[in-house]
CSV table of C-alpha atoms in Angstrom, one decimal:
chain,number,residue,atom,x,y,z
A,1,UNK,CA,249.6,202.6,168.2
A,2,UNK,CA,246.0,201.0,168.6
A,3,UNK,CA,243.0,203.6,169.9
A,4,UNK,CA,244.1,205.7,173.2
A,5,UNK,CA,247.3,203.4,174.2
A,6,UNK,CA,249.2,205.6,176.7
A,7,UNK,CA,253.0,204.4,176.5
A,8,UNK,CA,254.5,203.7,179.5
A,9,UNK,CA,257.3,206.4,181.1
A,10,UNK,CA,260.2,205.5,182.7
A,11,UNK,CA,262.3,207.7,184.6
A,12,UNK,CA,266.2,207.2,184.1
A,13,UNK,CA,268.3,208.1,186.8
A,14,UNK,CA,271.1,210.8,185.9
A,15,UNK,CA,273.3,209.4,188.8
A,16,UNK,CA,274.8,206.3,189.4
A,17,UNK,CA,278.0,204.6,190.6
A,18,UNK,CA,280.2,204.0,187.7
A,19,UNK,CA,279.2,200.1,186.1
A,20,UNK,CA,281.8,199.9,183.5
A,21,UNK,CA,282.4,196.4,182.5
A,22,UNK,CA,286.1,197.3,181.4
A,23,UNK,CA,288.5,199.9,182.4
A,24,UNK,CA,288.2,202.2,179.6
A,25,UNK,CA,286.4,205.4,179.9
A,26,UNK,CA,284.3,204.8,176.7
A,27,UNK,CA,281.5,202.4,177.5
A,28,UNK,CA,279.3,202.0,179.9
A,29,UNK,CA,278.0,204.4,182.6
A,30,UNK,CA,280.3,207.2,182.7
A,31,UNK,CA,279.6,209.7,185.9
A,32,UNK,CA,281.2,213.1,184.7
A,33,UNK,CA,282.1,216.1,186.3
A,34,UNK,CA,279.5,216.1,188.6
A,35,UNK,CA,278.1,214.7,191.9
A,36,UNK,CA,275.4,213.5,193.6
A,37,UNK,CA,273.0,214.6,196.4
A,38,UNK,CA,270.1,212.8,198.4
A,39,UNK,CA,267.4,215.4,199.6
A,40,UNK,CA,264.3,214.1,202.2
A,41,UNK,CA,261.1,215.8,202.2
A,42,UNK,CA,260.5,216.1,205.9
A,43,UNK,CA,256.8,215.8,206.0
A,44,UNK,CA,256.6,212.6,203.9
A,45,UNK,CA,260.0,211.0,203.9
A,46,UNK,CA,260.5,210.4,200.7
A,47,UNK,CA,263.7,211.2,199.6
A,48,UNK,CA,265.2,212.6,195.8
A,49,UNK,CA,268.2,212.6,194.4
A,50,UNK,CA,269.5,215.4,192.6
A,51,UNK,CA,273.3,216.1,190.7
A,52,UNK,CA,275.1,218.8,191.3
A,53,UNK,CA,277.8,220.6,189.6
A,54,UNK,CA,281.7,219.6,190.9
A,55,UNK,CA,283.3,222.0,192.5
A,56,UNK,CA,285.7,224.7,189.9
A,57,UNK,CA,289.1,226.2,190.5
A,58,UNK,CA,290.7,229.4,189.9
A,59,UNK,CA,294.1,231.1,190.9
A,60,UNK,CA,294.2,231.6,194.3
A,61,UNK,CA,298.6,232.2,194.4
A,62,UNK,CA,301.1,232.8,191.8
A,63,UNK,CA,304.4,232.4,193.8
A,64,UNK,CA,307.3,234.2,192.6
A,65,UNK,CA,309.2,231.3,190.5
A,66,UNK,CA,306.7,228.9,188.0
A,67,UNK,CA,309.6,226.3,187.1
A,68,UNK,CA,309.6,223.0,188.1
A,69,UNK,CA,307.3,220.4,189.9
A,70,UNK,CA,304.4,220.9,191.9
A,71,UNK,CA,304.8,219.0,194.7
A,72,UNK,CA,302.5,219.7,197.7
A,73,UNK,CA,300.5,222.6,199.6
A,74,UNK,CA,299.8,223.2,203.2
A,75,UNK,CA,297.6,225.5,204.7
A,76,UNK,CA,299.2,226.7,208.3
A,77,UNK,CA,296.2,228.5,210.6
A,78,UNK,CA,298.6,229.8,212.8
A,79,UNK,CA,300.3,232.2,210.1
A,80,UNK,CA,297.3,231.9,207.8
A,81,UNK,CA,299.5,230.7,204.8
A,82,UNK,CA,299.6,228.4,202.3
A,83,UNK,CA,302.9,226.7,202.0
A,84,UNK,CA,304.0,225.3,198.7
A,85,UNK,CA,306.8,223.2,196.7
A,86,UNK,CA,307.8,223.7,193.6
A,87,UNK,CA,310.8,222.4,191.9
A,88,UNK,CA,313.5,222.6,194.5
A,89,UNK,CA,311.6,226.1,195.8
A,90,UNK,CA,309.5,226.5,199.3
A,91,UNK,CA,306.8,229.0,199.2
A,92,UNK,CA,305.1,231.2,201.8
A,93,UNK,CA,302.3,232.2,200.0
A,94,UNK,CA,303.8,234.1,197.2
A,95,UNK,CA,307.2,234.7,199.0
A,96,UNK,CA,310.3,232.4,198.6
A,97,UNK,CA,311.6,231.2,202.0
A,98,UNK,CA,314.4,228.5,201.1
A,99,UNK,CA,315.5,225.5,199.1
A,100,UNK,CA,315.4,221.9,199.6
A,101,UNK,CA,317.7,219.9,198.1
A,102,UNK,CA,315.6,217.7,195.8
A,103,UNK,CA,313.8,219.2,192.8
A,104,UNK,CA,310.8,216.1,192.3
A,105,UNK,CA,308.9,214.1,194.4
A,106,UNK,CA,306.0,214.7,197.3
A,107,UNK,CA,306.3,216.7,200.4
A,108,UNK,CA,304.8,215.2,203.3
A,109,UNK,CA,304.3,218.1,206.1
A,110,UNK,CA,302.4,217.9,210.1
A,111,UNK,CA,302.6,220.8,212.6
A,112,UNK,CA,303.3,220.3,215.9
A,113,UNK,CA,305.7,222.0,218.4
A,114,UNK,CA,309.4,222.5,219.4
A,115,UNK,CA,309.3,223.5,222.8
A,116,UNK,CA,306.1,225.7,223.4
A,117,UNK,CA,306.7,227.3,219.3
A,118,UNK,CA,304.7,226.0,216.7
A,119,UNK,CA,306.1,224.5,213.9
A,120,UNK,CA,305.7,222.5,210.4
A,121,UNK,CA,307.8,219.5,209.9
A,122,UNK,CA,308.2,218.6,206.7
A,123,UNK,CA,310.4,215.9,204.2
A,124,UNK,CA,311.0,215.8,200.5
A,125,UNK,CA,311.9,211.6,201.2
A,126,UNK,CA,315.8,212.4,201.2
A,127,UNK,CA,316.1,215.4,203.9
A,128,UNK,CA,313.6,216.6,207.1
A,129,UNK,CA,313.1,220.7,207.3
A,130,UNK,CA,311.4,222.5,209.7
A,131,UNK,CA,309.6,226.0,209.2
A,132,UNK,CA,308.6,228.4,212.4
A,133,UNK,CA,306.4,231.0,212.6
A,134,UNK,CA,308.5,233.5,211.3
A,135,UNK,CA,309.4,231.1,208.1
A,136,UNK,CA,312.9,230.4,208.9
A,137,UNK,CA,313.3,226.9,207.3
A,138,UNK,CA,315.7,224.8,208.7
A,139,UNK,CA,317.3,221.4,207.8
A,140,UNK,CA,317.2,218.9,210.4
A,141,UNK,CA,320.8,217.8,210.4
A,142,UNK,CA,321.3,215.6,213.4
A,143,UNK,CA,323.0,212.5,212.6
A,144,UNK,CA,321.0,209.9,213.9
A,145,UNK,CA,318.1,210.8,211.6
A,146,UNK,CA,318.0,208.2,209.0
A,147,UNK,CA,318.1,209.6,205.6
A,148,UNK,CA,316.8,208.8,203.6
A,149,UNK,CA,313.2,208.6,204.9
A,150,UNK,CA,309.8,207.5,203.8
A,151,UNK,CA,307.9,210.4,202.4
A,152,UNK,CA,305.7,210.5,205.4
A,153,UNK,CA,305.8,212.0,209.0
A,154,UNK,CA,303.8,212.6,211.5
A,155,UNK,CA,303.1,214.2,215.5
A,156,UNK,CA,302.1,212.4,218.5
A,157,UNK,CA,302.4,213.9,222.0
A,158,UNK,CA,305.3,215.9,221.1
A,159,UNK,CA,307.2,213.7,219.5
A,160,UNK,CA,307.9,213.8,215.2
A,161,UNK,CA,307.6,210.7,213.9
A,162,UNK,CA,309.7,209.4,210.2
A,163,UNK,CA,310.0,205.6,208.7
A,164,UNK,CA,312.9,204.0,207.5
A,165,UNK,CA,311.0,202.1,204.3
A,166,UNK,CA,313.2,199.2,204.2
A,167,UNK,CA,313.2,198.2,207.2
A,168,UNK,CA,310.0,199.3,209.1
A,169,UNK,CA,312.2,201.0,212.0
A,170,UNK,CA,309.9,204.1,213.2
A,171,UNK,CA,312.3,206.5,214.4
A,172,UNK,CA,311.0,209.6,216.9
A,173,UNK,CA,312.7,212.7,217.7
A,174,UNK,CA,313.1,214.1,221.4
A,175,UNK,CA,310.1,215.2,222.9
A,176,UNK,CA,309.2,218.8,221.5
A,177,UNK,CA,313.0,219.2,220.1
A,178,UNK,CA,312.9,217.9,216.1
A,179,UNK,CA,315.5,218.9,215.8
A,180,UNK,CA,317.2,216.2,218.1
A,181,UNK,CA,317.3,212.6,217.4
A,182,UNK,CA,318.7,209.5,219.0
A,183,UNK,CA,320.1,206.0,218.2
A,184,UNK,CA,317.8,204.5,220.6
A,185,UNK,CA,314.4,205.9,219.9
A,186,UNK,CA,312.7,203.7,217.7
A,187,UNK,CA,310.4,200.6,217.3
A,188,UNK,CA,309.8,198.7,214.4
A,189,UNK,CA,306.8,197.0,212.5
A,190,UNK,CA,307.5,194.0,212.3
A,191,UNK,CA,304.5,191.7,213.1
A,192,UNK,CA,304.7,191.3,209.1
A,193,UNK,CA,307.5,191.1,206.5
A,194,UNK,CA,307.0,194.0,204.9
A,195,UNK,CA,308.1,197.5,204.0
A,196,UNK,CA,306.6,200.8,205.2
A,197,UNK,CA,304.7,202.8,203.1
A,198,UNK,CA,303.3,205.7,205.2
A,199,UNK,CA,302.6,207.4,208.7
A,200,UNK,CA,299.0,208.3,209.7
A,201,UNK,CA,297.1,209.0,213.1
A,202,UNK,CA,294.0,207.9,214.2
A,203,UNK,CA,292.7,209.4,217.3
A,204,UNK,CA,296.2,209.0,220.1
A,205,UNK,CA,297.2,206.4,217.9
A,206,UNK,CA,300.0,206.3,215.5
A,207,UNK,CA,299.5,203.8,212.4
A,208,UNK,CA,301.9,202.4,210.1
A,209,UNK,CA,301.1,201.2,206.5
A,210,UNK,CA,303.4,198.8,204.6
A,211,UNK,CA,303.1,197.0,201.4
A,212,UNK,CA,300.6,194.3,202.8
A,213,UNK,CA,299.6,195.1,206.1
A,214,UNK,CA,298.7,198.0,208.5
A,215,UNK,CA,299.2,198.4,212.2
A,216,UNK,CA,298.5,200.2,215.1
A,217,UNK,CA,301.1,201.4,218.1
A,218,UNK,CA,300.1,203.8,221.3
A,219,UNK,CA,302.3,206.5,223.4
A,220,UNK,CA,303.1,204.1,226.1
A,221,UNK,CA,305.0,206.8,227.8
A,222,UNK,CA,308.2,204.7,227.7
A,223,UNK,CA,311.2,206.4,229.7
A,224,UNK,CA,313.6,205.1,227.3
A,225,UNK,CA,314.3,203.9,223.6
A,226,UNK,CA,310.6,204.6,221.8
A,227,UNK,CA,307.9,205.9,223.6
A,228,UNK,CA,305.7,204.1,221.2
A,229,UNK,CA,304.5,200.2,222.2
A,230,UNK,CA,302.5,197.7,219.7
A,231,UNK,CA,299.0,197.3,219.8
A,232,UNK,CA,299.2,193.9,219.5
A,233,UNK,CA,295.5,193.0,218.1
A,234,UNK,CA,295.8,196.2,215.9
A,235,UNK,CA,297.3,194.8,213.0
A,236,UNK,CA,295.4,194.1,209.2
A,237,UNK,CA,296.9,191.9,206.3
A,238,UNK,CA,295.8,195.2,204.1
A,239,UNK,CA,298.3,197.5,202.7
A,240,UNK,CA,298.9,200.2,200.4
A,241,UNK,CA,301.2,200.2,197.2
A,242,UNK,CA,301.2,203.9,196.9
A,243,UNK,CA,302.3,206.4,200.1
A,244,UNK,CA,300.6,209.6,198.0
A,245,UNK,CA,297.1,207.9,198.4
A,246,UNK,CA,297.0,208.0,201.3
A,247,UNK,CA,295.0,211.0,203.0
A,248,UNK,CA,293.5,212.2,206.2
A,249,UNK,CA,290.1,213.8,207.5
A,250,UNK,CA,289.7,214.7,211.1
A,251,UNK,CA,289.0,211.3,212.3
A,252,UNK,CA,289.3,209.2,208.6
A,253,UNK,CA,292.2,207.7,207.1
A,254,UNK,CA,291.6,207.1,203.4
A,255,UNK,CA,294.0,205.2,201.1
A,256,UNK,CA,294.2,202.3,198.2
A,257,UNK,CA,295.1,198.7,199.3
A,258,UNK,CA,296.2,196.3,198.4
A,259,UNK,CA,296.8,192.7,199.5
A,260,UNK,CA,298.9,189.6,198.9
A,261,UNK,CA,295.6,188.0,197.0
A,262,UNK,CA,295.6,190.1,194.5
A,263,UNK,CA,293.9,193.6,192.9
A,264,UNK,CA,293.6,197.4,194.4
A,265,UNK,CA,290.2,199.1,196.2
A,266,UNK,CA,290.0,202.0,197.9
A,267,UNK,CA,289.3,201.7,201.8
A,268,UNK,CA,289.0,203.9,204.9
A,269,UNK,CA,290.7,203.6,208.5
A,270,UNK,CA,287.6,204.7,211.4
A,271,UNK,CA,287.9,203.4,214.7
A,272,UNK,CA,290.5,201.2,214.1
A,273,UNK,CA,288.2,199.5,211.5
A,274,UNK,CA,288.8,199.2,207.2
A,275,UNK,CA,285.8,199.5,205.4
A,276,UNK,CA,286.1,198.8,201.4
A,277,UNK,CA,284.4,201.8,199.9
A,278,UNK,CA,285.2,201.4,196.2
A,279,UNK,CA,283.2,199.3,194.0
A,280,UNK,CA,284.0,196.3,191.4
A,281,UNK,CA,284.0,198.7,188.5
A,282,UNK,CA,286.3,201.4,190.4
A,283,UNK,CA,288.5,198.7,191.5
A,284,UNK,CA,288.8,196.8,187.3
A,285,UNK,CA,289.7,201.0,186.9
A,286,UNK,CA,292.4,200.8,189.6
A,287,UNK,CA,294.1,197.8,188.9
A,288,UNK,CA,294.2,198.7,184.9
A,289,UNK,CA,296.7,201.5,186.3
A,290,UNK,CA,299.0,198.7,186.8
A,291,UNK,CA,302.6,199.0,188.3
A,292,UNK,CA,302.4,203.1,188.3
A,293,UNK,CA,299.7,203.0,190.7
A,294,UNK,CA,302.8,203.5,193.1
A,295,UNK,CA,302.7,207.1,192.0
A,296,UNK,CA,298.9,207.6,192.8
A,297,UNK,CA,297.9,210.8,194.2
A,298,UNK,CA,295.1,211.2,196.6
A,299,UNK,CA,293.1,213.7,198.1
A,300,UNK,CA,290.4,215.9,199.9
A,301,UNK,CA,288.4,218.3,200.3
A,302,UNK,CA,285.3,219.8,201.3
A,303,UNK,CA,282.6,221.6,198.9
A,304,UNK,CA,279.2,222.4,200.2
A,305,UNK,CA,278.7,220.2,203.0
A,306,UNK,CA,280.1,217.3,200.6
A,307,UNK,CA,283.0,215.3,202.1
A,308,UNK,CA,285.0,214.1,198.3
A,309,UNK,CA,288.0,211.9,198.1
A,310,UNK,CA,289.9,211.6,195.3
A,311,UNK,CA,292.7,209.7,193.5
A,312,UNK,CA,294.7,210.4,190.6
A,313,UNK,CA,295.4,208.2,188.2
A,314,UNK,CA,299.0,209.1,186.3
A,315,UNK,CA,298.9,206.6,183.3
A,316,UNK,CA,295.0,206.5,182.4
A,317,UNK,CA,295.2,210.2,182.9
A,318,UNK,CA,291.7,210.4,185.2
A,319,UNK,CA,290.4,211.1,188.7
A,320,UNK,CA,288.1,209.1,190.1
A,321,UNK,CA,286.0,210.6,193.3
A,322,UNK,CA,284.1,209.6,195.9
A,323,UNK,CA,281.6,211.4,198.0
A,324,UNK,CA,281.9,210.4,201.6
A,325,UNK,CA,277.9,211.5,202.6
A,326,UNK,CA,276.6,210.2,199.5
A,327,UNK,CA,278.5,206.8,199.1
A,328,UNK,CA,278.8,207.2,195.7
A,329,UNK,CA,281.4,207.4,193.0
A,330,UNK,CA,282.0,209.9,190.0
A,331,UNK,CA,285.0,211.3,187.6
A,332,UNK,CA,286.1,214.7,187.4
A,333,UNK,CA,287.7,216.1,184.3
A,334,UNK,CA,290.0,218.9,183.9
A,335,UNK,CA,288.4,219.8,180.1
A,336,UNK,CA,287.0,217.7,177.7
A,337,UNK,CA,287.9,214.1,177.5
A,338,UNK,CA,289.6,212.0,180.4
A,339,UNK,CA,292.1,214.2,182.2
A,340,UNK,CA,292.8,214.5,185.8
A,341,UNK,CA,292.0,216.9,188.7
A,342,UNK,CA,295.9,217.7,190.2
């Protein structure tokens, strides 16, 4: 180096969205097993980012049996349990409180009431359950509940909501009695020729997800057949190919799409509006998963004032996560190498 020459620093960012050029985990910029955070100085403005560690796990429950699938948890605040399904099995907290008839498979679960009692309704996609406060679980065995069902339900004003997945039909129970059904009360998506995927809410407003496009429906108070009527500019040539993606914050509905052009993102339901939030390099990840992206998982949580959603990916074996405040993409891993958060 000639006389006093200073070299030049450069300071290399630790954080970054993931930029890989391929799908494969081992090139490119690889965002592991932790997540980033903005902080602003007040007094100047500036503002710093720093990466924090992801969230750990430990053993919070060991219920009583350990064979079989995993196939869903739900946290009830008004017994201040965690319900669980494993195998065939349903859990309160550690306790086994009945069987369901299917041993594979997600549960999809929503409280809401029969009569003035709290409940959770719940289906395994074959069957429809319901567990009170006293965890008597009990089949829903009224006939003109179609079985099977999407694996999806969900509450509005009273009423439990299921789709058929062939056919679109949304089908409602009596108001506050689940466990009554009629021929009549139903309504069907049909503004688009596809099947159903999954029930969400957003705000008072019940949504349904197909294949290829998404909308929107509204308690119109009807006196007979469905109480439910179309909003008729609330429909979105965007729909999902897998119902466990799907996922819901208080006012958020997060899922991947898909559309009849082609490819998979990640996008999120606020105010009746989709918003694309994963990138071109999460998206060459998503659509390497190929035909088993039907069985992605997603999920969320919460982890020191971070909002993260996730999605697991079954046949790369990876989770990729996004961070809600931040805007910004990362992979958690299990252990060493590319193995998935479940």
């Amino acid at each position: 180096m000639a006389g006093n020459q200073i070299p030049d620093s450069v300071r290399i960012l630790l954080a970054a969205n993931p930029s890989n050029r391929s799908s494969s985990a081992s090139f490119d910029a690889r965002f592991l097993n932790c997540s980033p955070e903005t902080v602003e100085t007040d007094a100047t403005g500036t503002k710093r980012l720093y990466v924090q560690k992801r969230p750990g796990y430990s053993l919070f429950l060991s219920p009583t049996s350990s064979s079989g699938e995993g196939r869903g948890v739900h946290y009830w605040p008004k017994t201040n349990k965690h319900y669980s399904v494993i195998g065939s099995d349903i859990f309160a907290n550690i306790t086994d409180i009945g069987t369901l008839t299917t041993t594979t498979g997600l549960i999809s679960w929503v409280e809401g009431y029969s009569s003035a009692n709290e409940i959770i309704f719940l289906t395994d996609g074959t069957k429809c359950y319901t567990i009170n406060t006293s965890d008597t679980l009990t089949e829903v065995t009224d006939a003109q509940l179609p079985t099977p069902v999407a694996k999806s339900v969900q509450y509005l004003d009273g009423y439990m909501f299921v789709i058929d997945s062939d056919t679109g039909e949304i089908y409602n129970s009596d108001d506050l009695t689940p466990s009554s059904w009629t021929a009549l009360g139903l309504i069907t998506a049909e503004i688009y020729p596809d099947k159903a995927v999954a029930l969400a809410k957003q705000r008072n407003n019940l949504v349904v997800i197909g294949e290829y496009s998404t909308e929107f429906f509204y308690d119109a108070a009807n006196t007979s057949g469905s109480p439910l009527d179309r909003i008729q500019e609330g429909v979105v040539r965007v729909g999902c190919p897998a119902v466990g993606s799907v996922a819901q914050d208080e006012n958020r509905i997060f899922f991947i799409a898909q559309t009849k052009t082609g490819g998979y993102s990640v996008v999120i339901i606020e105010d009746y509006n989709f918003k694309v939030i994963s990138t071109e390099a999460v998206s060459r990840v998503l659509d390497k998963e190929g035909s088993t992206i039907s069985s992605t998982e997603g999920w969320l949580t919460r982890h020191k004032g971070h909002l993260f959603y996730g999605v697991n990916l079954s046949t790369l074996n990876r989770t990729l996560v996004y961070d809600v405040n931040e805007n910004e993409w990362s992979e958690w891993s299990s252990k060493s190498g590319a193995n998935q958060i479940k």
